[in-house]
């Protein structure tokens, strides 16, 4: 790890350091092109140069996501432009491409075949074969897209910060767990905002329909300017795809995925949608009946969380706070660590280290007594932190130009309920599931055994199977043995009982048709809008038509979900959101067969996780199991 990366978690000095690193890297690459050849001479140090740039840039982007401020925005925007410019320039370099092509031709080591395939593909998808004018246009598009992506994300964050709803009357909060009431209480009033835990808690328990609508409206009216950005993004993505010889951005995006063709994706999603429809319809009918029974009239989107909670309590006989008391955040993390330690043969050692926030915790990770990496947890919601949960890799395992092994360093970030004084952070079971999910991503990175940066960890992994490890691991959040070991009552120290475990497992099928329908809606919408350069009005129409086709619930006209769909407009899932379901087919199939002792899931998962991008996970999965994945496994998991 370089001296700069060991520094304080601030923005100070990073701009100058990053600019110097890019300048030095260009000189080093020029020198390598002139004086080096072969894997050891060129390919290894070339990867090392690229790795060091990522190592320096990651803290810049990470700070902007977790401690957002004007200072982090300015630094990130400045460095992102330089970063995008540098990598477009590199990936369009005919000299570097030809050098690697020659090395590939003379390669006698079959284990390096995938390294060269993945590396050369990236050059080809940035237009290395095009004319100078065309390459310049792609470079210009990349710079514009990186800025638009950042603006899209920042617009959401800015509007999230602006809104606050203050409640004077405690009775309006209904059956809200006292831990949440205390969290949002200040000076006898209750303050709610648009961060995920605050929003979802309010929508679930607030008894005042008009306030639920007000909160819902504020949430889905965020970032209206993103409608215009979506138009620009879609046009630029199509322009880039056309320059590279593809009909649409969807076709371009699928060049690095196992599905290969947009028609394959849409057929897959629509087929799953047809199988889901009866369960989705059943769930919507139940919600409509509840709405009428409570005197709320026709089913409205802003009432759904409230209605679900009412039905959940009645049918499962379980209040949320009766579950959450067993999943205090710190103990749950410890329980998760105990599980993965046993499953993968790991050891996690808590360490004290300077971090970007006081509530961040850090572990060294060992396997067979040897250090394999470091893991940071930043789990509580706060203003200035991006919504959602994610894993981010800071360092990736590889052998550098000095022959030394660089070990992985990973962040797991979430937005769980914040602790506040004596009020603990108690997790919903869905939070526990999220924690397992992100740990799956982290282990995919931490367990990598590749010496080559470009195919280590999640690098080089086809994007529609990158969710396979995370989804496989999240299934264990419903495993009876795992829950029994993790669930400890925060207040009494009593271990969770089989009755509550049984209810948690049943809860997985609770409105599962509705939830699956929503995920399919997002995936189909994403694939459809990337078929062309659509206007904001056309994008809205496609979303509405997708809902009609699947039978999901219509939304109010003011609710512009697309304006907050950061996964595809400021994340890595453009024309790839289907990946969640595509990978879930594999993960569900492996988990079901593991539980039935048809296969050794632990052995297969360990191999697939550790191989990282050095293998095609989909092909290796088929090799390991001998048969294609069974689509019915997903429905088995959800009890449908």
Coordinates of C-alpha atoms in Angstrom, one line a residue:
X1 CA 0.0 0.0 0.0
X2 CA 1.5 3.4 -1.0
X3 CA 2.3 6.0 1.6
X4 CA -0.5 8.2 0.3
X5 CA -3.1 5.5 0.9
X6 CA -2.0 5.3 4.5
X7 CA -2.8 8.9 5.1
X8 CA -5.7 10.6 6.9
X9 CA -9.2 10.1 5.5
X10 CA -9.5 13.6 4.2
X11 CA -9.4 15.3 0.8
X12 CA -6.3 17.3 1.7
X13 CA -3.4 16.9 -0.8
X14 CA -5.2 14.3 -2.9
X15 CA -5.7 16.5 -6.0
X16 CA -2.0 17.3 -6.5
X17 CA -1.1 13.7 -5.7
X18 CA -3.5 12.2 -8.2
X19 CA -2.4 14.6 -10.9
X20 CA 1.2 13.7 -10.3
X21 CA 0.4 10.0 -10.3
X22 CA -1.3 10.2 -13.7
X23 CA 1.7 12.2 -15.1
X24 CA 4.2 9.6 -13.8
X25 CA 2.0 6.7 -15.0
X26 CA 2.0 8.1 -18.6
X27 CA 5.8 8.3 -18.5
X28 CA 6.1 4.8 -17.1
X29 CA 3.9 3.4 -19.8
X30 CA 5.9 5.2 -22.5
X31 CA 9.0 3.6 -21.1
X32 CA 7.5 0.2 -20.9
X33 CA 6.3 0.4 -24.6
X34 CA 9.9 1.2 -25.7
X35 CA 11.9 -1.1 -23.4
X36 CA 9.8 -4.0 -22.2
X37 CA 8.1 -7.1 -23.6
X38 CA 6.5 -10.3 -22.6
X39 CA 4.4 -11.1 -19.5
X40 CA 7.0 -10.4 -16.9
X41 CA 8.5 -7.4 -18.8
X42 CA 5.4 -5.6 -19.9
X43 CA 2.1 -7.2 -18.8
X44 CA 2.9 -7.4 -15.1
X45 CA 4.2 -3.8 -14.7
X46 CA 1.4 -2.5 -16.9
X47 CA -1.2 -4.0 -14.6
X48 CA 0.7 -2.6 -11.6
X49 CA 0.5 1.0 -13.1
X50 CA -3.3 0.6 -13.6
X51 CA -3.8 -0.8 -10.1
X52 CA -2.0 2.1 -8.4
X53 CA -4.3 4.6 -10.2
X54 CA -7.4 2.8 -8.9
X55 CA -5.9 2.6 -5.4
X56 CA -5.4 6.4 -5.4
X57 CA -8.8 7.2 -7.0
X58 CA -11.0 4.9 -4.9
X59 CA -10.7 6.9 -1.6
X60 CA -11.6 10.0 -3.6
X61 CA -14.8 8.5 -4.9
X62 CA -15.5 6.7 -1.6
X63 CA -15.3 9.8 0.5
X64 CA -17.7 11.6 -1.9
X65 CA -20.2 8.8 -1.4
X66 CA -20.0 8.4 2.4
X67 CA -19.1 11.9 3.6
X68 CA -20.4 14.0 0.8
X69 CA -19.6 17.7 0.9
X70 CA -18.8 20.6 -1.4
X71 CA -15.2 19.8 -0.9
X72 CA -15.5 16.1 -1.8
X73 CA -17.7 16.9 -4.8
X74 CA -15.2 19.4 -6.2
X75 CA -12.3 17.0 -5.7
X76 CA -14.2 14.0 -7.1
X77 CA -15.5 15.9 -10.2
X78 CA -12.0 17.2 -10.9
X79 CA -10.3 13.8 -10.5
X80 CA -13.1 11.9 -12.3
X81 CA -12.5 13.9 -15.4
X82 CA -8.8 13.2 -15.3
X83 CA -9.4 9.6 -14.5
X84 CA -11.9 9.1 -17.4
X85 CA -9.6 11.0 -19.8
X86 CA -6.6 8.8 -18.8
X87 CA -8.4 5.5 -19.1
X88 CA -10.1 6.3 -22.4
X89 CA -6.6 7.4 -23.7
X90 CA -5.1 4.1 -22.5
X91 CA -7.8 1.9 -23.8
X92 CA -7.6 3.5 -27.2
X93 CA -3.9 3.2 -27.4
X94 CA -3.0 1.2 -30.5
X95 CA 0.6 0.8 -29.2
X96 CA -0.5 -0.8 -26.0
X97 CA -3.1 -2.9 -27.8
X98 CA -0.5 -4.2 -30.3
X99 CA 2.0 -4.9 -27.6
X100 CA -0.5 -7.0 -25.6
X101 CA -1.7 -8.7 -28.9
X102 CA 1.9 -9.8 -29.6
X103 CA 2.3 -11.1 -26.1
X104 CA -0.9 -13.0 -26.4
X105 CA 0.3 -14.5 -29.7
X106 CA 3.5 -15.7 -28.1
X107 CA 1.8 -16.9 -24.9
X108 CA 2.6 -20.4 -23.9
X109 CA 0.9 -20.3 -20.6
X110 CA -2.8 -21.4 -21.0
X111 CA -3.6 -20.0 -17.5
X112 CA -3.1 -16.5 -19.0
X113 CA -5.5 -16.9 -21.9
X114 CA -8.4 -15.3 -20.1
X115 CA -6.2 -12.4 -18.9
X116 CA -5.4 -11.5 -22.5
X117 CA -9.0 -12.1 -23.7
X118 CA -10.4 -9.8 -21.0
X119 CA -7.7 -7.1 -21.5
X120 CA -7.9 -6.9 -25.3
X121 CA -11.7 -6.9 -25.2
X122 CA -11.7 -3.7 -23.1
X123 CA -9.5 -2.0 -25.8
X124 CA -11.8 -3.2 -28.5
X125 CA -14.9 -1.9 -26.7
X126 CA -13.3 1.6 -26.4
X127 CA -12.7 1.8 -30.2
X128 CA -8.9 1.1 -30.5
X129 CA -9.6 -0.1 -34.1
X130 CA -11.4 3.1 -35.1
X131 CA -10.1 6.3 -36.8
X132 CA -8.6 9.1 -34.8
X133 CA -11.7 11.2 -35.2
X134 CA -14.0 8.4 -34.1
X135 CA -11.7 7.7 -31.1
X136 CA -11.7 11.3 -30.2
X137 CA -15.5 11.3 -30.3
X138 CA -15.7 8.3 -28.0
X139 CA -13.3 10.0 -25.6
X140 CA -15.5 13.1 -25.6
X141 CA -18.6 10.9 -24.9
X142 CA -16.9 9.1 -22.0
X143 CA -16.0 12.4 -20.4
X144 CA -19.6 13.7 -20.9
X145 CA -21.1 10.5 -19.5
X146 CA -18.9 10.5 -16.4
X147 CA -20.0 14.1 -15.6
X148 CA -23.7 13.3 -16.3
X149 CA -23.5 10.2 -14.1
X150 CA -22.0 12.2 -11.2
X151 CA -24.6 15.0 -11.7
X152 CA -27.4 12.4 -11.6
X153 CA -26.1 11.0 -8.3
X154 CA -25.5 14.4 -6.8
X155 CA -28.9 15.7 -7.7
X156 CA -30.5 12.9 -5.7
X157 CA -28.2 13.4 -2.8
X158 CA -28.9 17.2 -2.7
X159 CA -32.7 16.7 -2.7
X160 CA -32.4 14.0 -0.1
X161 CA -30.7 16.5 2.2
X162 CA -33.3 19.2 1.6
X163 CA -36.4 17.5 2.9
X164 CA -37.5 17.0 6.5
X165 CA -40.9 16.1 7.9
X166 CA -41.6 17.0 11.5
X167 CA -44.3 15.2 13.5
X168 CA -45.6 16.7 16.8
X169 CA -48.0 14.0 17.8
X170 CA -46.5 10.6 18.9
X171 CA -49.8 8.9 18.2
X172 CA -49.4 9.5 14.5
X173 CA -46.4 7.1 14.5
X174 CA -48.7 4.2 15.5
X175 CA -46.9 1.0 16.3
X176 CA -43.5 2.2 15.4
X177 CA -40.9 0.4 17.5
X178 CA -39.7 2.5 20.4
X179 CA -36.1 2.3 19.3
X180 CA -37.1 4.1 16.0
X181 CA -39.2 6.6 17.9
X182 CA -36.2 7.4 20.1
X183 CA -33.9 7.6 17.1
X184 CA -36.0 10.2 15.4
X185 CA -37.0 12.1 18.5
X186 CA -35.5 15.5 19.4
X187 CA -36.9 18.0 21.9
X188 CA -40.3 16.3 22.0
X189 CA -40.7 16.2 18.2
X190 CA -40.0 13.6 15.6
X191 CA -37.9 14.4 12.6
X192 CA -38.0 12.2 9.5
X193 CA -36.0 12.6 6.3
X194 CA -35.5 10.8 2.9
X195 CA -32.6 8.6 3.9
X196 CA -33.6 4.9 3.4
X197 CA -34.2 3.8 7.1
X198 CA -36.0 7.0 8.0
X199 CA -38.3 7.0 4.9
X200 CA -39.1 3.2 5.1
X201 CA -39.8 3.3 8.8
X202 CA -42.1 6.3 8.5
X203 CA -44.0 4.9 5.5
X204 CA -44.6 1.6 7.3
X205 CA -46.0 3.0 10.6
X206 CA -47.4 6.5 10.1
X207 CA -51.1 6.3 10.6
X208 CA -51.9 9.6 8.8
X209 CA -52.5 8.9 5.1
X210 CA -51.9 12.5 4.0
X211 CA -48.5 12.5 5.7
X212 CA -47.6 9.2 4.0
X213 CA -48.5 10.7 0.7
X214 CA -46.5 13.8 1.4
X215 CA -43.4 11.7 2.3
X216 CA -43.9 9.5 -0.8
X217 CA -44.3 12.5 -3.1
X218 CA -41.1 14.1 -1.7
X219 CA -39.2 10.9 -2.2
X220 CA -40.3 10.2 -5.8
X221 CA -40.1 13.9 -6.9
X222 CA -36.4 14.1 -6.0
X223 CA -34.1 15.3 -8.8
X224 CA -36.6 16.3 -11.5
X225 CA -33.7 17.7 -13.5
X226 CA -32.5 14.1 -13.9
X227 CA -35.2 13.7 -16.6
X228 CA -33.1 15.9 -18.9
X229 CA -29.9 14.0 -17.9
X230 CA -31.5 10.7 -18.8
X231 CA -32.2 12.0 -22.3
X232 CA -28.5 13.0 -22.7
X233 CA -27.2 9.8 -21.2
X234 CA -29.3 7.6 -23.4
X235 CA -28.3 9.6 -26.5
X236 CA -24.6 9.5 -25.7
X237 CA -24.7 5.8 -24.9
X238 CA -26.4 5.1 -28.2
X239 CA -23.9 7.3 -30.1
X240 CA -21.0 5.4 -28.5
X241 CA -22.6 2.0 -29.4
X242 CA -23.1 3.1 -33.0
X243 CA -19.6 4.3 -33.4
X244 CA -18.4 0.9 -32.2
X245 CA -20.6 -0.9 -34.7
X246 CA -23.5 -1.9 -32.4
X247 CA -27.2 -1.3 -33.0
X248 CA -27.9 -0.2 -29.5
X249 CA -26.2 0.4 -26.1
X250 CA -27.9 -2.8 -24.9
X251 CA -26.0 -4.7 -27.6
X252 CA -22.7 -3.0 -26.5
X253 CA -23.3 -3.6 -22.8
X254 CA -24.0 -7.3 -23.3
X255 CA -20.6 -7.8 -24.9
X256 CA -19.1 -8.3 -21.4
X257 CA -22.0 -10.4 -20.1
X258 CA -22.9 -14.0 -20.4
X259 CA -26.4 -13.4 -21.8
X260 CA -24.8 -11.9 -24.9
X261 CA -28.0 -10.7 -26.6
X262 CA -30.8 -8.3 -25.5
X263 CA -33.5 -10.7 -26.9
X264 CA -32.1 -13.4 -24.6
X265 CA -32.4 -11.1 -21.6
X266 CA -36.0 -10.0 -22.4
X267 CA -37.1 -13.5 -23.1
X268 CA -35.6 -14.6 -19.8
X269 CA -37.3 -11.8 -17.8
X270 CA -40.6 -12.1 -19.6
X271 CA -40.7 -15.8 -19.0
X272 CA -40.0 -15.3 -15.3
X273 CA -42.6 -12.6 -15.4
X274 CA -45.3 -14.9 -16.7
X275 CA -44.4 -17.5 -14.0
X276 CA -44.6 -14.7 -11.4
X277 CA -47.9 -13.1 -12.5
X278 CA -50.3 -15.4 -10.5
X279 CA -48.4 -14.6 -7.3
X280 CA -48.1 -10.9 -8.1
X281 CA -51.9 -10.7 -8.8
X282 CA -52.7 -12.6 -5.6
X283 CA -50.5 -10.1 -3.6
X284 CA -52.1 -7.1 -5.2
X285 CA -55.6 -8.4 -4.5
X286 CA -54.7 -8.9 -0.9
X287 CA -53.4 -5.3 -0.7
X288 CA -56.6 -4.0 -2.4
X289 CA -58.8 -5.9 0.1
X290 CA -56.8 -4.5 3.0
X291 CA -57.0 -1.0 1.7
X292 CA -60.8 -1.2 1.4
X293 CA -61.2 -2.8 4.8
X294 CA -59.2 0.1 6.4
X295 CA -61.4 2.6 4.6
X296 CA -58.5 3.8 2.3
X297 CA -60.4 3.2 -0.9
X298 CA -58.5 2.1 -4.0
X299 CA -55.0 0.8 -3.6
X300 CA -52.4 3.6 -3.7
X301 CA -48.7 3.2 -4.0
X302 CA -48.0 5.4 -0.9
X303 CA -50.1 3.1 1.3
X304 CA -48.4 -0.2 0.3
X305 CA -45.7 -0.3 3.1
X306 CA -48.4 0.6 5.7
X307 CA -50.8 -2.1 4.4
X308 CA -48.1 -4.7 4.2
X309 CA -47.2 -4.1 7.8
X310 CA -50.8 -4.5 8.9
X311 CA -51.2 -7.8 7.0
X312 CA -47.8 -9.0 8.2
X313 CA -48.7 -8.5 11.8
X314 CA -52.0 -10.3 11.4
X315 CA -50.9 -13.2 9.3
X316 CA -47.5 -13.9 10.8
X317 CA -48.4 -12.8 14.3
X318 CA -45.1 -11.0 14.6
X319 CA -44.2 -7.3 15.2
X320 CA -41.1 -5.9 13.6
X321 CA -39.6 -4.9 17.0
X322 CA -39.9 -8.6 18.1
X323 CA -37.5 -9.5 15.3
X324 CA -35.2 -6.5 15.5
X325 CA -34.3 -6.9 19.1
X326 CA -32.5 -10.1 18.0
X327 CA -30.4 -8.4 15.4
X328 CA -28.4 -5.6 17.1
X329 CA -26.0 -4.3 14.5
X330 CA -22.7 -5.1 16.1
X331 CA -23.7 -8.5 17.4
X332 CA -25.1 -9.3 13.9
X333 CA -21.9 -8.4 12.3
X334 CA -20.1 -10.7 14.7
X335 CA -22.5 -13.5 14.0
X336 CA -22.1 -13.1 10.2
X337 CA -18.3 -13.2 10.7
X338 CA -18.6 -16.4 12.8
X339 CA -20.6 -18.0 10.0
X340 CA -18.3 -17.1 7.1
X341 CA -15.3 -17.9 9.2
X342 CA -16.6 -21.5 9.6
X343 CA -17.9 -21.8 6.0
X344 CA -14.8 -20.6 4.3
X345 CA -12.1 -21.4 6.9
X346 CA -11.4 -17.7 7.7
X347 CA -10.3 -15.7 10.7
X348 CA -11.4 -12.1 11.3
X349 CA -9.3 -10.0 13.7
X350 CA -10.7 -6.7 14.9
X351 CA -8.2 -3.9 14.6
X352 CA -8.0 -0.2 15.5
X353 CA -7.3 2.0 12.5
X354 CA -8.0 5.6 11.4
X355 CA -11.2 5.7 9.3
X356 CA -13.4 8.3 7.6
X357 CA -16.1 8.0 10.4
X358 CA -16.1 7.1 14.1
X359 CA -18.6 4.3 13.6
X360 CA -16.6 2.4 11.0
X361 CA -15.1 -0.9 12.2
X362 CA -12.2 -2.7 10.6
X363 CA -11.0 -6.3 10.5
X364 CA -7.9 -8.1 9.2
X365 CA -8.8 -11.3 7.5
X366 CA -6.7 -14.5 7.6
X367 CA -6.9 -17.9 6.1
X368 CA -4.8 -20.8 7.3
X369 CA -3.0 -18.3 9.5
X370 CA -2.0 -16.1 6.6
X371 CA -3.1 -12.5 6.0
X372 CA -5.4 -12.3 3.0
X373 CA -6.9 -8.8 3.3
X374 CA -8.8 -6.1 5.2
X375 CA -12.5 -5.4 5.6
X376 CA -14.2 -2.1 6.6
X377 CA -17.8 -1.9 7.7
X378 CA -19.6 1.4 7.5
X379 CA -23.2 0.5 8.2
X380 CA -25.3 3.3 9.6
X381 CA -27.4 5.9 7.7
X382 CA -26.4 9.5 7.9
X383 CA -27.0 12.7 6.0
X384 CA -24.3 13.1 3.3
X385 CA -24.1 9.4 2.6
X386 CA -25.4 7.8 -0.6
X387 CA -28.5 5.7 -0.3
X388 CA -28.5 1.9 -0.5
X389 CA -25.8 -0.7 0.3
X390 CA -22.7 -1.7 -1.6
X391 CA -19.3 -3.3 -1.6
X392 CA -16.4 -1.3 -2.9
X393 CA -12.9 -2.6 -3.5
X394 CA -10.0 -0.3 -2.5
X395 CA -7.1 -2.7 -3.2
X396 CA -7.3 -5.8 -5.3
X397 CA -5.0 -8.8 -4.8
X398 CA -2.2 -8.9 -7.4
X399 CA 1.5 -9.3 -7.9
X400 CA 3.1 -5.9 -8.5
X401 CA 6.0 -4.9 -10.6
X402 CA 8.4 -5.6 -7.7
X403 CA 7.1 -9.1 -7.4
X404 CA 5.3 -8.4 -4.1
X405 CA 1.7 -9.6 -3.4
X406 CA -0.7 -6.7 -2.8
X407 CA -3.6 -7.9 -0.6
X408 CA -7.2 -6.8 -1.0
X409 CA -8.9 -4.1 1.0
X410 CA -12.7 -3.9 0.8
X411 CA -15.5 -1.6 2.1
X412 CA -19.0 -2.8 3.0
X413 CA -21.3 0.2 3.2
X414 CA -25.0 0.2 4.2
X415 CA -27.7 2.6 5.5
X416 CA -29.0 0.7 8.5
X417 CA -30.9 2.5 11.3
X418 CA -28.5 4.8 13.2
X419 CA -27.6 4.2 16.8
X420 CA -28.3 7.2 18.9
X421 CA -26.9 7.5 22.5
X422 CA -28.3 4.6 24.4
X423 CA -30.6 3.6 21.5
X424 CA -29.0 0.7 19.6
X425 CA -29.0 0.1 15.8
X426 CA -31.5 -2.8 15.6
X427 CA -31.8 -4.4 12.2
X428 CA -34.8 -5.6 10.3
X429 CA -34.3 -9.1 8.9
X430 CA -34.1 -7.6 5.4
X431 CA -31.1 -5.6 6.7
X432 CA -29.5 -8.9 7.9
X433 CA -30.1 -10.3 4.4
X434 CA -28.5 -7.2 2.9
X435 CA -25.5 -7.7 5.2
X436 CA -25.0 -11.2 4.0
X437 CA -25.4 -10.1 0.4
X438 CA -22.7 -7.5 0.6
X439 CA -20.4 -9.9 2.5
X440 CA -20.8 -12.3 -0.5
X441 CA -19.4 -9.5 -2.8
X442 CA -16.6 -8.8 -0.2
X443 CA -15.6 -12.5 0.0
X444 CA -15.5 -12.7 -3.8
X445 CA -12.9 -10.0 -3.7
X446 CA -11.1 -11.0 -0.5
X447 CA -10.7 -14.7 -1.4
X448 CA -9.2 -14.1 -4.8
X449 CA -6.1 -16.1 -5.5
X450 CA -5.1 -14.5 -8.8
X451 CA -1.8 -12.7 -9.3
X452 CA -3.1 -10.7 -12.2
X453 CA -4.9 -7.5 -11.4
X454 CA -7.2 -7.5 -14.4
X455 CA -8.8 -10.8 -13.5
X456 CA -8.5 -10.7 -9.7
X457 CA -11.5 -10.4 -7.4
X458 CA -14.4 -9.0 -9.3
X459 CA -12.2 -7.6 -12.1
X460 CA -13.0 -9.4 -15.3
X461 CA -16.1 -11.1 -14.0
X462 CA -19.0 -11.0 -16.5
X463 CA -21.4 -8.4 -15.0
X464 CA -24.5 -10.6 -15.1
X465 CA -22.9 -13.2 -12.8
X466 CA -21.1 -10.7 -10.5
X467 CA -24.1 -11.0 -8.1
X468 CA -23.8 -14.8 -7.9
X469 CA -21.6 -14.9 -4.8
X470 CA -23.6 -12.3 -3.0
X471 CA -27.0 -13.9 -3.7
X472 CA -25.7 -17.3 -2.8
X473 CA -24.5 -16.1 0.6
X474 CA -27.7 -14.1 1.4
X475 CA -29.7 -17.3 1.3
X476 CA -28.0 -18.3 4.5
X477 CA -29.7 -15.3 6.2
X478 CA -32.8 -17.6 6.2
X479 CA -31.0 -20.7 7.4
X480 CA -32.3 -22.0 10.7
X481 CA -28.9 -22.9 12.1
X482 CA -27.4 -19.6 11.1
X483 CA -30.3 -17.5 12.5
X484 CA -30.1 -19.5 15.8
X485 CA -26.4 -18.7 16.1
X486 CA -26.8 -15.0 15.2
X487 CA -30.0 -14.0 16.8
X488 CA -29.5 -12.9 20.4
X489 CA -31.9 -10.6 22.2
X490 CA -30.2 -7.3 22.8
X491 CA -32.1 -6.6 26.0
X492 CA -32.1 -10.1 27.7
X493 CA -29.2 -12.0 26.0
X494 CA -31.7 -14.8 25.2
X495 CA -31.1 -16.7 22.0
X496 CA -33.8 -16.5 19.3
X497 CA -36.4 -19.2 19.5
X498 CA -37.5 -21.6 16.8
X499 CA -40.9 -20.0 16.7
X500 CA -39.5 -16.7 15.6
X501 CA -37.0 -18.3 13.2
X502 CA -40.0 -20.2 11.6
X503 CA -41.8 -16.9 11.1
X504 CA -38.8 -15.2 9.6
X505 CA -38.5 -18.1 7.1
X506 CA -42.2 -17.8 6.3
X507 CA -41.7 -14.0 5.8
X508 CA -39.5 -14.7 2.8
X509 CA -42.6 -15.7 0.9
X510 CA -44.6 -12.8 2.3
X511 CA -45.5 -10.7 -0.8
X512 CA -42.7 -12.4 -2.7
X513 CA -44.8 -12.2 -5.9
X514 CA -45.1 -8.4 -5.5
X515 CA -41.4 -8.0 -4.8
X516 CA -40.3 -10.2 -7.7
X517 CA -42.6 -8.4 -10.0
X518 CA -41.0 -5.1 -9.0
X519 CA -37.5 -6.4 -9.7
X520 CA -38.6 -7.7 -13.1
X521 CA -40.1 -4.4 -13.9
X522 CA -36.8 -2.6 -13.2
X523 CA -34.9 -5.2 -15.3
X524 CA -37.2 -5.1 -18.4
X525 CA -37.5 -1.3 -18.2
X526 CA -33.7 -1.0 -18.1
X527 CA -33.2 -3.2 -21.1
X528 CA -35.9 -1.6 -23.2
X529 CA -34.8 2.0 -22.7
X530 CA -31.3 1.1 -23.8
X531 CA -32.5 0.0 -27.2
X532 CA -32.5 3.6 -28.5
X533 CA -32.1 7.2 -27.6
X534 CA -35.5 7.9 -26.0
X535 CA -36.9 11.2 -24.8
X536 CA -37.9 11.7 -21.2
X537 CA -41.6 11.3 -22.2
X538 CA -40.8 8.1 -24.1
X539 CA -38.8 6.7 -21.1
X540 CA -41.9 7.4 -18.9
X541 CA -44.2 5.7 -21.4
X542 CA -41.9 2.6 -21.5
X543 CA -42.0 2.4 -17.8
X544 CA -45.8 2.6 -17.7
X545 CA -46.1 0.0 -20.5
X546 CA -43.7 -2.4 -18.6
X547 CA -45.9 -2.1 -15.6
X548 CA -49.0 -2.9 -17.6
X549 CA -47.3 -5.9 -19.3
X550 CA -46.2 -7.4 -16.0
X551 CA -49.3 -6.4 -14.0
X552 CA -47.3 -4.4 -11.4
X553 CA -49.0 -1.4 -9.8
X554 CA -49.5 1.9 -11.6
X555 CA -47.8 4.8 -9.9
X556 CA -48.9 8.5 -9.7
X557 CA -47.7 10.6 -12.6
X558 CA -45.6 12.7 -10.3
X559 CA -43.6 9.6 -9.1
X560 CA -40.6 9.5 -11.5
X561 CA -38.8 6.4 -10.3
X562 CA -36.4 6.7 -13.2
X563 CA -35.0 10.0 -11.9
X564 CA -33.7 8.1 -8.8
X565 CA -32.7 4.9 -10.6
X566 CA -29.0 5.4 -9.8
X567 CA -28.1 1.7 -10.5
X568 CA -28.4 2.3 -14.2
X569 CA -27.7 6.1 -14.6
X570 CA -24.8 6.5 -12.1
X571 CA -23.8 3.0 -11.3
X572 CA -22.5 0.0 -13.3
X573 CA -25.8 -1.6 -14.2
X574 CA -26.8 0.1 -17.4
X575 CA -28.5 -2.5 -19.6
X576 CA -27.5 -4.9 -16.9
X577 CA -30.0 -4.6 -14.1
X578 CA -31.4 -8.0 -15.2
X579 CA -28.1 -9.4 -13.7
X580 CA -29.8 -9.7 -10.3
X581 CA -32.3 -12.2 -11.6
X582 CA -29.9 -13.8 -14.0
X583 CA -27.4 -14.5 -11.3
X584 CA -30.1 -15.5 -8.9
X585 CA -30.9 -18.5 -11.1
X586 CA -27.4 -19.8 -10.4
X587 CA -27.3 -18.9 -6.7
X588 CA -30.8 -20.3 -5.9
X589 CA -30.0 -23.5 -7.8
X590 CA -26.7 -24.0 -6.0
X591 CA -28.2 -23.2 -2.6
X592 CA -31.2 -25.6 -3.1
X593 CA -29.0 -28.4 -4.3
X594 CA -26.5 -27.7 -1.4
X595 CA -29.4 -28.0 1.1
X596 CA -30.6 -31.2 -0.4
X597 CA -27.0 -32.5 -0.3
X598 CA -27.1 -33.1 -4.1
X599 CA -23.8 -31.1 -4.4
X600 CA -21.2 -29.8 -2.0
X601 CA -22.2 -26.1 -2.2
X602 CA -19.4 -25.1 0.2
X603 CA -16.7 -26.6 -2.0
X604 CA -18.2 -25.2 -5.2
X605 CA -18.7 -21.7 -3.8
X606 CA -15.2 -21.6 -2.4
X607 CA -13.7 -22.5 -5.8
X608 CA -15.9 -20.0 -7.7
X609 CA -15.3 -17.2 -5.1
X610 CA -11.6 -17.7 -5.1
X611 CA -11.2 -17.8 -8.9
X612 CA -12.6 -14.3 -9.3
X613 CA -12.5 -13.1 -12.9
X614 CA -9.9 -15.7 -13.9
X615 CA -12.9 -18.0 -14.9
X616 CA -16.2 -17.6 -16.6
X617 CA -18.4 -18.3 -13.6
X618 CA -21.4 -19.3 -15.7
X619 CA -19.4 -21.9 -17.7
X620 CA -17.6 -23.1 -14.6
X621 CA -20.9 -23.5 -12.8
X622 CA -22.2 -25.7 -15.6
X623 CA -19.0 -27.7 -15.5
X624 CA -19.3 -28.2 -11.7
X625 CA -22.9 -29.2 -11.6
X626 CA -23.2 -30.9 -15.0
X627 CA -26.6 -29.5 -15.7
X628 CA -28.2 -26.1 -16.5
X629 CA -29.6 -24.3 -13.5
X630 CA -33.2 -25.1 -12.6
X631 CA -35.5 -22.0 -12.8
X632 CA -37.9 -23.5 -10.3
X633 CA -35.3 -23.1 -7.6
X634 CA -36.0 -19.4 -7.3
X635 CA -39.7 -20.1 -6.6
X636 CA -38.8 -22.8 -4.1
X637 CA -36.6 -20.3 -2.2
X638 CA -39.5 -17.8 -2.0
X639 CA -42.0 -20.5 -1.0
X640 CA -44.0 -19.9 -4.2

